[in-house]
Short mmCIF file of N, CA, C and O in Angstrom, two decimals:
data_model
loop_
_atom_site.label_atom_id
_atom_site.label_comp_id
_atom_site.label_asym_id
_atom_site.label_seq_id
_atom_site.Cartn_x
_atom_site.Cartn_y
_atom_site.Cartn_z
N MET A 128 23.86 36.61 30.17
CA MET A 128 23.46 38.06 30.38
C MET A 128 22.24 38.20 29.87
O MET A 128 21.86 37.85 28.52
N ARG A 129 21.35 38.80 30.14
CA ARG A 129 20.11 39.80 29.71
C ARG A 129 20.41 40.77 28.67
O ARG A 129 21.20 41.24 28.83
N HIS A 130 19.18 40.83 27.87
CA HIS A 130 19.26 42.01 26.80
C HIS A 130 19.56 43.18 27.85
O HIS A 130 20.36 44.07 27.22
N GLN A 131 18.71 43.70 28.78
CA GLN A 131 19.16 44.85 29.35
C GLN A 131 20.18 45.20 29.93
O GLN A 131 20.70 46.16 29.84
N GLN A 132 21.06 44.00 30.40
CA GLN A 132 22.39 43.91 31.05
C GLN A 132 23.33 44.38 29.88
O GLN A 132 24.38 44.99 30.19
N LEU A 133 23.07 43.79 28.81
CA LEU A 133 23.99 43.86 27.51
C LEU A 133 24.25 45.44 27.12
O LEU A 133 25.01 46.10 26.80
N LEU A 134 23.06 46.20 26.92
CA LEU A 134 23.05 47.59 26.86
C LEU A 134 23.72 48.49 27.69
O LEU A 134 24.41 49.41 27.12
N THR A 135 24.02 48.07 28.95
CA THR A 135 24.64 48.74 29.92
C THR A 135 26.07 48.81 29.65
O THR A 135 26.79 49.58 30.07
N ARG A 136 26.39 47.58 28.94
CA ARG A 136 27.90 47.31 28.58
C ARG A 136 28.33 48.09 27.66
O ARG A 136 29.75 48.00 27.17
N PHE A 137 27.64 48.58 26.49
CA PHE A 137 28.05 49.40 25.39
C PHE A 137 28.79 50.70 25.83
O PHE A 137 28.51 51.09 26.96
N PRO A 138 29.66 51.54 24.88
CA PRO A 138 29.92 52.54 25.04
C PRO A 138 29.12 53.72 25.73
O PRO A 138 28.19 54.04 24.87
N GLN A 139 29.65 54.48 26.83
CA GLN A 139 28.81 55.75 27.14
C GLN A 139 28.52 56.70 26.34
O GLN A 139 27.58 57.28 26.28
N ASP A 140 29.14 56.90 24.92
CA ASP A 140 28.97 57.77 23.97
C ASP A 140 27.95 57.35 22.98
O ASP A 140 27.75 58.20 22.09
N TRP A 141 27.79 55.88 23.04
CA TRP A 141 26.41 55.54 22.25
C TRP A 141 25.27 56.25 22.41
O TRP A 141 25.17 56.31 23.81
N LYS A 142 24.26 56.43 21.72
CA LYS A 142 23.19 56.80 22.07
C LYS A 142 22.35 55.48 21.90
O LYS A 142 21.89 54.96 20.69
N ILE A 143 21.55 55.31 22.86
CA ILE A 143 21.00 54.09 22.79
C ILE A 143 19.51 54.28 23.24
O ILE A 143 19.03 54.86 24.25
N LEU A 144 18.58 53.59 22.18
CA LEU A 144 17.03 53.85 22.46
C LEU A 144 16.55 52.33 22.37
O LEU A 144 16.81 51.42 21.59
N TRP A 145 15.96 52.31 23.98
CA TRP A 145 15.44 51.28 24.16
C TRP A 145 14.04 50.84 23.88
O TRP A 145 13.31 51.85 24.85
N ILE A 146 13.42 50.32 23.04
CA ILE A 146 12.08 50.12 22.97
C ILE A 146 11.42 49.01 23.62
O ILE A 146 11.77 47.87 23.30
N GLU A 147 10.34 49.01 24.60
CA GLU A 147 9.95 48.08 25.04
C GLU A 147 8.37 48.02 24.64
O GLU A 147 7.73 49.32 24.64
N PRO A 148 7.99 47.01 24.38
CA PRO A 148 6.21 46.78 24.36
C PRO A 148 5.57 47.27 25.64
O PRO A 148 5.87 46.83 26.80
N LEU A 149 4.53 48.15 25.29
CA LEU A 149 3.95 48.33 26.57
C LEU A 149 2.30 47.83 26.30
O LEU A 149 1.32 47.93 25.46
N VAL A 150 2.17 46.67 27.39
CA VAL A 150 0.75 45.86 27.38
C VAL A 150 0.05 46.24 28.38
O VAL A 150 0.46 47.12 29.19
N ASN A 151 -1.22 46.04 28.57
CA ASN A 151 -2.15 46.26 29.44
C ASN A 151 -1.61 45.87 30.71
O ASN A 151 -1.01 44.67 30.80
N PRO A 152 -1.74 46.35 31.83
CA PRO A 152 -2.50 47.71 32.23
C PRO A 152 -1.99 49.02 32.21
O PRO A 152 -2.54 49.87 31.87
N THR A 153 -0.72 48.81 31.77
CA THR A 153 0.15 50.09 31.52
C THR A 153 -0.42 50.75 30.46
O THR A 153 0.15 52.07 30.27
N LEU A 154 -0.87 49.98 29.68
CA LEU A 154 -1.28 50.76 28.17
C LEU A 154 -2.28 52.01 28.29
O LEU A 154 -1.83 53.00 27.80
N PHE A 155 -2.96 51.74 29.40
CA PHE A 155 -3.96 52.80 29.71
C PHE A 155 -3.32 54.17 30.28
O PHE A 155 -3.88 55.28 30.22
N LYS A 156 -2.31 53.73 30.85
CA LYS A 156 -1.39 55.08 31.42
C LYS A 156 -0.79 55.82 30.40
O LYS A 156 -0.56 57.07 30.49
N TRP A 157 -0.41 55.05 29.31
CA TRP A 157 0.15 55.88 28.18
C TRP A 157 -0.62 57.03 27.87
O TRP A 157 -0.58 57.71 27.47
N PHE A 158 -1.78 56.64 27.76
CA PHE A 158 -2.90 57.40 27.00
C PHE A 158 -3.24 58.38 27.87
O PHE A 158 -3.45 59.58 27.22
N LYS A 159 -3.28 58.32 29.16
CA LYS A 159 -3.54 59.38 30.22
C LYS A 159 -2.10 60.44 30.37
O LYS A 159 -2.23 61.62 30.00
N ASN A 160 -0.99 59.81 30.06
CA ASN A 160 0.24 60.72 30.20
C ASN A 160 1.50 60.05 29.37
O ASN A 160 2.21 59.40 30.04
N PRO A 161 1.64 60.31 28.08
CA PRO A 161 2.47 59.42 27.36
C PRO A 161 3.72 59.83 28.11
O PRO A 161 4.71 59.04 27.62
N ARG A 162 4.09 61.07 28.78
CA ARG A 162 5.42 61.20 29.19
C ARG A 162 5.91 60.55 30.26
O ARG A 162 6.87 60.19 30.55
N ALA A 163 4.76 59.62 31.10
CA ALA A 163 5.06 58.96 32.04
C ALA A 163 5.86 57.60 31.69
O ALA A 163 6.47 56.83 32.25
N ILE A 164 5.89 57.38 30.40
CA ILE A 164 6.31 56.12 30.13
C ILE A 164 7.60 55.90 29.26
O ILE A 164 8.17 55.28 28.56
N PHE A 165 8.38 57.10 29.59
CA PHE A 165 9.92 57.55 29.20
C PHE A 165 10.81 57.47 30.30
O PHE A 165 10.45 58.10 31.12
N ARG A 166 11.88 56.75 30.34
CA ARG A 166 12.45 56.84 31.49
C ARG A 166 14.00 56.83 30.92
O ARG A 166 14.20 56.52 29.40
N LYS A 167 15.10 57.31 31.53
CA LYS A 167 16.47 57.35 31.16
C LYS A 167 17.44 56.56 32.14
O LYS A 167 17.29 57.12 33.40
N HIS A 168 18.36 56.10 31.67
CA HIS A 168 19.43 55.37 32.57
C HIS A 168 20.59 55.60 31.72
O HIS A 168 20.97 54.93 30.62
N ARG A 169 21.47 56.51 32.32
CA ARG A 169 22.86 56.84 31.93
C ARG A 169 22.47 57.44 30.47
O ARG A 169 21.96 58.34 30.07
N ASN A 170 22.88 56.45 29.13
CA ASN A 170 22.95 56.95 27.86
C ASN A 170 21.93 56.07 27.24
O ASN A 170 21.68 56.17 26.12
N ILE A 171 21.10 55.47 28.07
CA ILE A 171 19.95 54.61 27.49
C ILE A 171 18.75 55.25 27.79
O ILE A 171 18.19 55.67 28.97
N ARG A 172 17.91 55.50 26.64
CA ARG A 172 16.60 56.18 26.71
C ARG A 172 15.59 55.14 26.71
O ARG A 172 15.85 54.58 25.37
N ILE A 173 14.76 54.72 27.74
CA ILE A 173 13.77 53.74 27.58
C ILE A 173 12.58 54.58 27.07
O ILE A 173 12.05 55.07 27.91
N VAL A 174 11.79 53.80 26.08
CA VAL A 174 10.34 54.29 25.79
C VAL A 174 9.75 53.28 25.57
O VAL A 174 9.76 52.18 24.99
N SER A 175 8.26 53.46 26.18
CA SER A 175 7.54 52.03 25.94
C SER A 175 6.47 52.55 24.76
O SER A 175 6.02 53.80 24.72
N VAL A 176 6.41 51.67 23.89
CA VAL A 176 5.74 51.56 22.91
C VAL A 176 3.95 50.95 22.79
O VAL A 176 4.12 49.91 23.30
N PRO A 177 3.21 51.60 23.10
CA PRO A 177 1.91 50.88 23.17
C PRO A 177 1.64 49.46 22.32
O PRO A 177 1.70 49.87 20.81
N PHE A 178 1.26 48.41 22.66
CA PHE A 178 0.98 47.36 21.94
C PHE A 178 0.07 46.55 22.45
O PHE A 178 0.30 45.58 23.42
N PRO A 179 -1.34 46.85 22.03
CA PRO A 179 -2.23 45.77 22.33
C PRO A 179 -2.41 44.63 21.79
O PRO A 179 -2.74 44.26 20.69
N PRO A 180 -2.00 43.46 22.68
CA PRO A 180 -1.80 42.43 21.98
C PRO A 180 -3.01 41.60 21.27
O PRO A 180 -3.26 40.77 20.45
N ILE A 181 -4.39 42.04 22.06
CA ILE A 181 -5.70 41.64 21.46
C ILE A 181 -5.64 41.87 19.74
O ILE A 181 -6.18 41.08 18.93
N PHE A 182 -4.96 42.79 19.33
CA PHE A 182 -5.10 43.21 17.81
C PHE A 182 -4.20 42.07 17.03
O PHE A 182 -4.60 42.20 15.73
N ASP A 183 -3.22 41.52 17.75
CA ASP A 183 -2.69 40.67 16.68
C ASP A 183 -3.22 39.45 16.15
O ASP A 183 -3.17 38.76 15.52
N ARG A 184 -4.49 39.33 16.62
CA ARG A 184 -5.43 38.22 16.31
C ARG A 184 -6.02 38.71 14.69
O ARG A 184 -6.42 37.83 14.23
N TYR A 185 -5.85 40.09 14.36
CA TYR A 185 -6.40 40.43 13.40
C TYR A 185 -5.54 40.99 12.39
O TYR A 185 -4.80 41.88 12.74
N ASP A 186 -5.37 40.65 11.16
CA ASP A 186 -4.41 40.87 10.18
C ASP A 186 -4.18 42.52 10.13
O ASP A 186 -3.21 43.07 10.31
N PHE A 187 -5.52 43.09 9.87
CA PHE A 187 -5.45 44.31 9.48
C PHE A 187 -4.77 45.17 10.76
O PHE A 187 -4.12 45.95 10.63
N PHE A 188 -5.42 44.97 11.83
CA PHE A 188 -5.06 45.75 13.26
C PHE A 188 -3.56 45.45 13.52
O PHE A 188 -2.92 46.20 13.90
N ARG A 189 -2.92 44.09 13.25
CA ARG A 189 -1.46 43.98 13.49
C ARG A 189 -0.65 45.13 12.61
O ARG A 189 0.09 45.44 13.16
N LYS A 190 -1.25 44.96 11.10
CA LYS A 190 -0.48 45.91 10.45
C LYS A 190 -0.37 47.25 10.83
O LYS A 190 0.56 48.15 10.79
N LEU A 191 -1.81 47.88 11.32
CA LEU A 191 -1.73 48.94 11.61
C LEU A 191 -0.88 49.33 13.02
O LEU A 191 -0.32 50.36 13.20
N ASN A 192 -1.03 48.47 14.04
CA ASN A 192 -0.15 48.49 15.20
C ASN A 192 1.27 48.76 14.79
O ASN A 192 1.93 49.50 15.37
N ASP A 193 1.80 47.68 14.30
CA ASP A 193 3.02 47.76 13.79
C ASP A 193 3.73 48.96 13.01
O ASP A 193 4.49 49.43 13.02
N LEU A 194 2.68 49.55 12.16
CA LEU A 194 2.83 50.85 11.65
C LEU A 194 3.15 52.04 12.51
O LEU A 194 3.71 52.65 12.44
N LEU A 195 1.89 52.25 13.59
CA LEU A 195 2.02 53.10 14.62
C LEU A 195 3.36 52.89 15.27
O LEU A 195 3.92 54.15 15.65
N ALA A 196 3.64 51.68 15.68
CA ALA A 196 4.95 51.47 16.62
C ALA A 196 6.16 51.98 15.87
O ALA A 196 6.95 52.70 16.32
N LEU A 197 6.15 51.55 14.35
CA LEU A 197 7.42 52.00 13.67
C LEU A 197 7.46 53.48 13.79
O LEU A 197 8.69 54.35 13.89
N LEU A 198 6.37 54.24 13.42
CA LEU A 198 6.18 55.65 13.46
C LEU A 198 6.61 56.30 14.74
O LEU A 198 7.57 57.56 14.66
N LEU A 199 6.19 55.57 15.80
CA LEU A 199 6.74 56.26 17.35
C LEU A 199 8.25 55.73 17.18
O LEU A 199 8.87 56.70 17.98
N ILE A 200 8.74 54.97 16.82
CA ILE A 200 10.28 54.68 17.15
C ILE A 200 10.89 55.59 16.23
O ILE A 200 11.97 56.19 16.54
N LYS A 201 10.55 55.62 14.85
CA LYS A 201 11.24 56.92 14.11
C LYS A 201 11.34 58.28 14.65
O LYS A 201 12.03 59.32 14.54
N PHE A 202 10.13 58.69 15.27
CA PHE A 202 9.87 59.74 15.88
C PHE A 202 11.01 60.00 17.20
O PHE A 202 11.80 61.03 17.40
N TYR A 203 11.16 59.08 17.89
CA TYR A 203 11.94 58.92 19.18
C TYR A 203 13.53 59.23 18.51
O TYR A 203 14.31 59.73 19.11
N MET A 204 13.75 58.22 17.30
CA MET A 204 15.14 58.44 16.68
C MET A 204 15.19 59.77 16.51
O MET A 204 16.62 60.12 16.41
N ARG A 205 14.57 60.47 15.67
CA ARG A 205 14.59 61.69 15.44
C ARG A 205 15.01 62.87 16.63
O ARG A 205 15.81 63.38 16.74
N ILE A 206 14.12 62.49 17.67
CA ILE A 206 14.52 63.54 18.87
C ILE A 206 15.57 63.11 19.40
O ILE A 206 16.34 64.22 19.75
N PHE A 207 16.02 62.04 19.45
CA PHE A 207 17.38 61.75 20.08
C PHE A 207 18.71 61.77 19.14
O PHE A 207 19.82 61.41 19.37
N LEU A 208 18.24 62.29 17.94
CA LEU A 208 19.39 62.33 16.68
C LEU A 208 19.99 60.87 16.54
O LEU A 208 21.25 60.96 16.22
N ILE A 209 19.58 59.84 16.48
CA ILE A 209 19.94 58.60 16.03
C ILE A 209 19.72 58.34 14.47
O ILE A 209 18.52 58.16 14.08
N LYS A 210 20.88 58.37 13.95
CA LYS A 210 20.93 58.15 12.36
C LYS A 210 21.22 56.96 11.92
O LYS A 210 20.63 56.70 11.06
N ASN A 211 21.84 56.11 12.44
CA ASN A 211 22.13 54.82 11.95
C ASN A 211 22.13 53.80 13.03
O ASN A 211 23.07 53.33 13.91
N PRO A 212 20.86 53.25 13.22
CA PRO A 212 20.58 52.46 14.30
C PRO A 212 20.95 51.13 13.97
O PRO A 212 21.23 50.45 12.86
N VAL A 213 21.49 50.56 15.14
CA VAL A 213 21.63 49.33 15.29
C VAL A 213 20.65 48.29 16.15
O VAL A 213 20.44 49.10 17.40
N LEU A 214 20.07 47.46 15.62
CA LEU A 214 19.00 46.95 16.02
C LEU A 214 19.22 45.71 17.04
O LEU A 214 20.12 44.85 16.39
N LEU A 215 18.67 45.69 18.21
CA LEU A 215 18.96 44.40 19.01
C LEU A 215 17.27 43.84 19.34
O LEU A 215 16.66 44.40 19.96
N LEU A 216 17.03 42.85 18.68
CA LEU A 216 15.68 42.20 18.86
C LEU A 216 15.88 40.69 19.50
O LEU A 216 16.46 40.18 19.14
N TYR A 217 14.74 40.76 20.35
CA TYR A 217 14.77 39.48 21.00
C TYR A 217 13.25 38.82 21.01
O TYR A 217 13.30 37.98 21.42
N ASN A 218 12.54 39.36 20.45
CA ASN A 218 10.99 39.08 20.50
C ASN A 218 10.70 39.04 19.06
O ASN A 218 10.82 40.04 18.16
N PRO A 219 10.46 37.88 18.27
CA PRO A 219 10.33 37.87 17.09
C PRO A 219 9.16 38.84 16.71
O PRO A 219 8.97 38.98 15.11
N ARG A 220 8.32 38.95 17.53
CA ARG A 220 6.84 39.74 17.16
C ARG A 220 7.42 41.26 16.34
O ARG A 220 6.61 41.89 15.71
N PHE A 221 8.51 41.68 16.90
CA PHE A 221 8.97 42.99 16.50
C PHE A 221 9.75 43.09 15.47
O PHE A 221 10.49 44.01 15.01
N ALA A 222 9.98 42.08 14.43
CA ALA A 222 10.72 41.87 13.15
C ALA A 222 10.21 42.97 12.08
O ALA A 222 11.24 43.27 11.34
N PHE A 223 9.01 43.45 12.42
CA PHE A 223 8.84 44.64 11.60
C PHE A 223 9.39 45.62 11.46
O PHE A 223 9.48 46.31 10.50
N ALA A 224 10.16 45.87 12.62
CA ALA A 224 11.10 46.84 12.54
C ALA A 224 12.68 46.70 11.62
O ALA A 224 13.15 47.99 11.75
N ILE A 225 12.71 45.82 11.31
CA ILE A 225 13.84 45.59 10.56
C ILE A 225 13.97 46.16 9.21
O ILE A 225 12.82 46.08 8.33
N GLY A 226 14.79 46.69 8.64
CA GLY A 226 14.87 47.42 7.44
C GLY A 226 14.12 48.66 7.37
O GLY A 226 14.36 49.61 6.72
#
């Protein structure tokens, strides 16, 4: 079972926030219209977070990108009133979100 399918099996009263990395070329769409990268499927809110992979080559930019992504995640958690999140990570690149 894929991780997207797993989320649809959780109880309907759970507030689920699915964060997906947004890479080129959709990255440019996000800067034009950030609302276009938000979708909803039943109780699952799907948000794309900008993630330019070229920045991973440089430690400073990687940490800056991690910080910006974390701020966006926290922002959306506040909007959707998610107080005690349970994280499901499938990409080790996003381990910074733990804790």
